[in-house]
C-alpha cells in the first residue's frame, strides 16, 4: 500500500518545450518526508512570463497564518497552512539550479515548512514566506 503524500492537494502545469521543473515530485516528496513536513498544497507551476532579466523565482514555501485566503487550498487544521509552489525554469538552467537545491536549499525549505506550525501563536498568526530565487547563476534564500 502506497503511503499518503505529505500534502493535501497537488497540481502541476503542463510545460511547453524549453521549460522544466528544477526537481521532480518524487525528489520534493522525499525531502518533505525526511523533514517531517506536511503541506496543505504542492504546486508545480508554469514559468513566470514574460521572463524578466535578473531574479527568477524557483520555489517558495508560504505559511498563510490565520488570515486564510477566501478559497480552499486543501486540508484544514492547525498544522496545514504551509503551501509550496515551484516555478518552471528554462531547461538550459535546470541542471545547475537542481544541483544547488540539492546542496541543502531544498532540505532547508522543507525544515522551514515542518517547523512552521511549532513557532507559537504570534508567529503562526501571520503570513510568512521562505523564497528561493535564481540570479546570475546563484540560488538565494530570502525569509520574510
PDB file of C-alpha atoms in Angstrom:
ATOM      1  CA  UNK A   1       0.000   0.000   0.000  1.00  0.00           C
ATOM      2  CA  UNK A   2       1.373   3.403  -1.004  1.00  0.00           C
ATOM      3  CA  UNK A   3       1.551   5.937   1.847  1.00  0.00           C
ATOM      4  CA  UNK A   4      -0.360   9.191   1.586  1.00  0.00           C
ATOM      5  CA  UNK A   5       1.729  12.008   0.112  1.00  0.00           C
ATOM      6  CA  UNK A   6       2.875  14.731   2.514  1.00  0.00           C
ATOM      7  CA  UNK A   7       0.427  17.248   1.034  1.00  0.00           C
ATOM      8  CA  UNK A   8      -3.329  17.607   0.934  1.00  0.00           C
ATOM      9  CA  UNK A   9      -3.680  18.870  -2.630  1.00  0.00           C
ATOM     10  CA  UNK A  10      -1.395  18.777  -5.662  1.00  0.00           C
ATOM     11  CA  UNK A  11      -1.371  20.491  -9.033  1.00  0.00           C
ATOM     12  CA  UNK A  12       1.054  20.518 -11.945  1.00  0.00           C
ATOM     13  CA  UNK A  13       1.118  22.743 -15.002  1.00  0.00           C
ATOM     14  CA  UNK A  14       1.690  21.420 -18.495  1.00  0.00           C
ATOM     15  CA  UNK A  15       5.009  22.781 -19.737  1.00  0.00           C
ATOM     16  CA  UNK A  16       5.994  23.645 -23.281  1.00  0.00           C
ATOM     17  CA  UNK A  17       9.372  22.930 -24.873  1.00  0.00           C
ATOM     18  CA  UNK A  18      12.249  24.805 -23.295  1.00  0.00           C
ATOM     19  CA  UNK A  19      10.899  24.673 -19.720  1.00  0.00           C
ATOM     20  CA  UNK A  20      11.461  22.216 -16.884  1.00  0.00           C
ATOM     21  CA  UNK A  21      10.870  21.888 -13.177  1.00  0.00           C
ATOM     22  CA  UNK A  22      14.109  22.159 -11.212  1.00  0.00           C
ATOM     23  CA  UNK A  23      13.278  18.985  -9.279  1.00  0.00           C
ATOM     24  CA  UNK A  24      10.743  16.221  -9.738  1.00  0.00           C
ATOM     25  CA  UNK A  25       7.796  15.477  -7.490  1.00  0.00           C
ATOM     26  CA  UNK A  26       9.484  12.367  -6.054  1.00  0.00           C
ATOM     27  CA  UNK A  27      12.562  14.377  -5.004  1.00  0.00           C
ATOM     28  CA  UNK A  28      10.375  17.008  -3.353  1.00  0.00           C
ATOM     29  CA  UNK A  29       8.300  14.325  -1.625  1.00  0.00           C
ATOM     30  CA  UNK A  30      11.413  12.580  -0.265  1.00  0.00           C
ATOM     31  CA  UNK A  31      12.748  15.852   1.169  1.00  0.00           C
ATOM     32  CA  UNK A  32       9.383  16.693   2.752  1.00  0.00           C
ATOM     33  CA  UNK A  33       9.199  13.244   4.354  1.00  0.00           C
ATOM     34  CA  UNK A  34      12.759  13.480   5.658  1.00  0.00           C
ATOM     35  CA  UNK A  35      11.972  16.833   7.281  1.00  0.00           C
ATOM     36  CA  UNK A  36       8.622  15.611   8.642  1.00  0.00           C
ATOM     37  CA  UNK A  37       6.764  18.371   6.774  1.00  0.00           C
ATOM     38  CA  UNK A  38       3.120  18.170   5.733  1.00  0.00           C
ATOM     39  CA  UNK A  39       1.816  20.736   3.268  1.00  0.00           C
ATOM     40  CA  UNK A  40      -1.672  21.931   2.572  1.00  0.00           C
ATOM     41  CA  UNK A  41      -0.847  22.232  -1.114  1.00  0.00           C
ATOM     42  CA  UNK A  42       2.041  21.464  -3.502  1.00  0.00           C
ATOM     43  CA  UNK A  43       2.097  23.195  -6.894  1.00  0.00           C
ATOM     44  CA  UNK A  44       4.459  22.701  -9.802  1.00  0.00           C
ATOM     45  CA  UNK A  45       3.572  25.820 -11.753  1.00  0.00           C
ATOM     46  CA  UNK A  46       4.173  27.383 -15.112  1.00  0.00           C
ATOM     47  CA  UNK A  47       7.050  29.801 -15.655  1.00  0.00           C
ATOM     48  CA  UNK A  48       6.686  33.444 -14.728  1.00  0.00           C
ATOM     49  CA  UNK A  49       6.332  35.034 -18.169  1.00  0.00           C
ATOM     50  CA  UNK A  50       7.471  37.186 -19.720  1.00  0.00           C
ATOM     51  CA  UNK A  51      10.872  36.117 -18.427  1.00  0.00           C
ATOM     52  CA  UNK A  52      12.484  39.171 -16.903  1.00  0.00           C
ATOM     53  CA  UNK A  53      16.226  39.602 -16.659  1.00  0.00           C
ATOM     54  CA  UNK A  54      17.593  39.347 -13.161  1.00  0.00           C
ATOM     55  CA  UNK A  55      15.883  37.476 -10.341  1.00  0.00           C
ATOM     56  CA  UNK A  56      13.791  34.413 -11.203  1.00  0.00           C
ATOM     57  CA  UNK A  57      11.577  32.634  -8.660  1.00  0.00           C
ATOM     58  CA  UNK A  58      12.413  28.931  -8.220  1.00  0.00           C
ATOM     59  CA  UNK A  59      10.155  27.894  -5.318  1.00  0.00           C
ATOM     60  CA  UNK A  60       8.631  29.233  -2.170  1.00  0.00           C
ATOM     61  CA  UNK A  61       7.008  27.932   0.971  1.00  0.00           C
ATOM     62  CA  UNK A  62       4.234  30.091   2.386  1.00  0.00           C
ATOM     63  CA  UNK A  63       2.722  29.987   5.852  1.00  0.00           C
ATOM     64  CA  UNK A  64      -0.708  31.532   5.435  1.00  0.00           C
ATOM     65  CA  UNK A  65      -1.420  32.358   9.068  1.00  0.00           C
ATOM     66  CA  UNK A  66      -4.880  32.983  10.444  1.00  0.00           C
ATOM     67  CA  UNK A  67      -5.832  35.304   7.588  1.00  0.00           C
ATOM     68  CA  UNK A  68      -6.573  32.457   5.214  1.00  0.00           C
ATOM     69  CA  UNK A  69      -7.472  33.092   1.624  1.00  0.00           C
ATOM     70  CA  UNK A  70     -11.130  33.049   0.610  1.00  0.00           C
ATOM     71  CA  UNK A  71     -10.641  29.808  -1.328  1.00  0.00           C
ATOM     72  CA  UNK A  72      -9.860  26.280  -0.202  1.00  0.00           C
ATOM     73  CA  UNK A  73      -6.273  25.071  -0.686  1.00  0.00           C
ATOM     74  CA  UNK A  74      -6.875  21.545   0.619  1.00  0.00           C
ATOM     75  CA  UNK A  75      -6.856  20.089   4.100  1.00  0.00           C
ATOM     76  CA  UNK A  76      -7.706  22.268   7.048  1.00  0.00           C
ATOM     77  CA  UNK A  77      -6.349  22.215  10.568  1.00  0.00           C
ATOM     78  CA  UNK A  78      -3.824  23.909  12.788  1.00  0.00           C
ATOM     79  CA  UNK A  79      -0.730  22.470  11.072  1.00  0.00           C
ATOM     80  CA  UNK A  80      -1.876  22.550   7.463  1.00  0.00           C
ATOM     81  CA  UNK A  81      -1.297  26.121   6.445  1.00  0.00           C
ATOM     82  CA  UNK A  82       2.018  25.669   4.624  1.00  0.00           C
ATOM     83  CA  UNK A  83       1.959  25.612   0.839  1.00  0.00           C
ATOM     84  CA  UNK A  84       4.889  25.010  -1.522  1.00  0.00           C
ATOM     85  CA  UNK A  85       4.916  26.462  -5.019  1.00  0.00           C
ATOM     86  CA  UNK A  86       7.503  25.632  -7.688  1.00  0.00           C
ATOM     87  CA  UNK A  87       8.045  27.648 -10.852  1.00  0.00           C
ATOM     88  CA  UNK A  88       9.340  26.152 -14.088  1.00  0.00           C
ATOM     89  CA  UNK A  89      12.753  27.397 -15.190  1.00  0.00           C
ATOM     90  CA  UNK A  90      14.443  27.442 -18.600  1.00  0.00           C
ATOM     91  CA  UNK A  91      15.578  23.897 -19.422  1.00  0.00           C
ATOM     92  CA  UNK A  92      19.128  25.114 -20.050  1.00  0.00           C
ATOM     93  CA  UNK A  93      19.366  26.291 -16.405  1.00  0.00           C
ATOM     94  CA  UNK A  94      17.584  23.340 -14.782  1.00  0.00           C
ATOM     95  CA  UNK A  95      20.635  21.156 -14.017  1.00  0.00           C
ATOM     96  CA  UNK A  96      22.623  23.981 -12.401  1.00  0.00           C
ATOM     97  CA  UNK A  97      19.642  25.061 -10.301  1.00  0.00           C
ATOM     98  CA  UNK A  98      18.862  21.463  -9.286  1.00  0.00           C
ATOM     99  CA  UNK A  99      22.446  20.927  -8.150  1.00  0.00           C
ATOM    100  CA  UNK A 100      22.314  23.998  -5.917  1.00  0.00           C
ATOM    101  CA  UNK A 101      18.928  22.986  -4.475  1.00  0.00           C
ATOM    102  CA  UNK A 102      20.231  19.505  -3.663  1.00  0.00           C
ATOM    103  CA  UNK A 103      23.137  21.122  -1.830  1.00  0.00           C
ATOM    104  CA  UNK A 104      20.898  21.957   1.105  1.00  0.00           C
ATOM    105  CA  UNK A 105      18.400  24.596  -0.017  1.00  0.00           C
ATOM    106  CA  UNK A 106      15.579  22.083  -0.604  1.00  0.00           C
ATOM    107  CA  UNK A 107      16.179  20.480   2.805  1.00  0.00           C
ATOM    108  CA  UNK A 108      16.230  23.921   4.437  1.00  0.00           C
ATOM    109  CA  UNK A 109      12.892  24.843   2.842  1.00  0.00           C
ATOM    110  CA  UNK A 110      11.329  21.549   3.930  1.00  0.00           C
ATOM    111  CA  UNK A 111      12.606  22.003   7.504  1.00  0.00           C
ATOM    112  CA  UNK A 112      11.138  25.523   7.454  1.00  0.00           C
ATOM    113  CA  UNK A 113       7.754  24.033   6.466  1.00  0.00           C
ATOM    114  CA  UNK A 114       7.997  21.340   9.162  1.00  0.00           C
ATOM    115  CA  UNK A 115       8.896  23.836  11.902  1.00  0.00           C
ATOM    116  CA  UNK A 116       6.344  26.495  10.944  1.00  0.00           C
ATOM    117  CA  UNK A 117       3.418  25.016  12.941  1.00  0.00           C
ATOM    118  CA  UNK A 118       5.576  24.893  16.082  1.00  0.00           C
ATOM    119  CA  UNK A 119       6.601  28.569  16.103  1.00  0.00           C
ATOM    120  CA  UNK A 120       3.930  29.742  18.546  1.00  0.00           C
ATOM    121  CA  UNK A 121       0.761  31.793  18.293  1.00  0.00           C
ATOM    122  CA  UNK A 122       2.336  35.142  17.469  1.00  0.00           C
ATOM    123  CA  UNK A 123       4.378  33.807  14.548  1.00  0.00           C
ATOM    124  CA  UNK A 124       1.739  31.404  13.202  1.00  0.00           C
ATOM    125  CA  UNK A 125      -0.986  34.029  13.227  1.00  0.00           C
ATOM    126  CA  UNK A 126       0.571  35.952  10.359  1.00  0.00           C
ATOM    127  CA  UNK A 127       1.849  35.190   6.871  1.00  0.00           C
ATOM    128  CA  UNK A 128       5.499  34.180   6.346  1.00  0.00           C
ATOM    129  CA  UNK A 129       7.493  33.166   3.291  1.00  0.00           C
ATOM    130  CA  UNK A 130      10.614  31.140   2.510  1.00  0.00           C
ATOM    131  CA  UNK A 131      11.540  32.260  -1.018  1.00  0.00           C
ATOM    132  CA  UNK A 132      14.179  30.721  -3.274  1.00  0.00           C
ATOM    133  CA  UNK A 133      15.284  32.695  -6.320  1.00  0.00           C
ATOM    134  CA  UNK A 134      17.899  32.294  -9.025  1.00  0.00           C
ATOM    135  CA  UNK A 135      20.010  35.175 -10.285  1.00  0.00           C
ATOM    136  CA  UNK A 136      23.346  35.298 -12.088  1.00  0.00           C
ATOM    137  CA  UNK A 137      23.807  31.528 -11.706  1.00  0.00           C
ATOM    138  CA  UNK A 138      23.276  31.548  -7.930  1.00  0.00           C
ATOM    139  CA  UNK A 139      20.322  30.293  -5.875  1.00  0.00           C
ATOM    140  CA  UNK A 140      19.409  32.590  -2.968  1.00  0.00           C
ATOM    141  CA  UNK A 141      17.060  32.237   0.007  1.00  0.00           C
ATOM    142  CA  UNK A 142      15.019  35.075   1.481  1.00  0.00           C
ATOM    143  CA  UNK A 143      12.778  34.683   4.524  1.00  0.00           C
ATOM    144  CA  UNK A 144      10.061  37.167   5.419  1.00  0.00           C
TER     145      UNK A 144
END
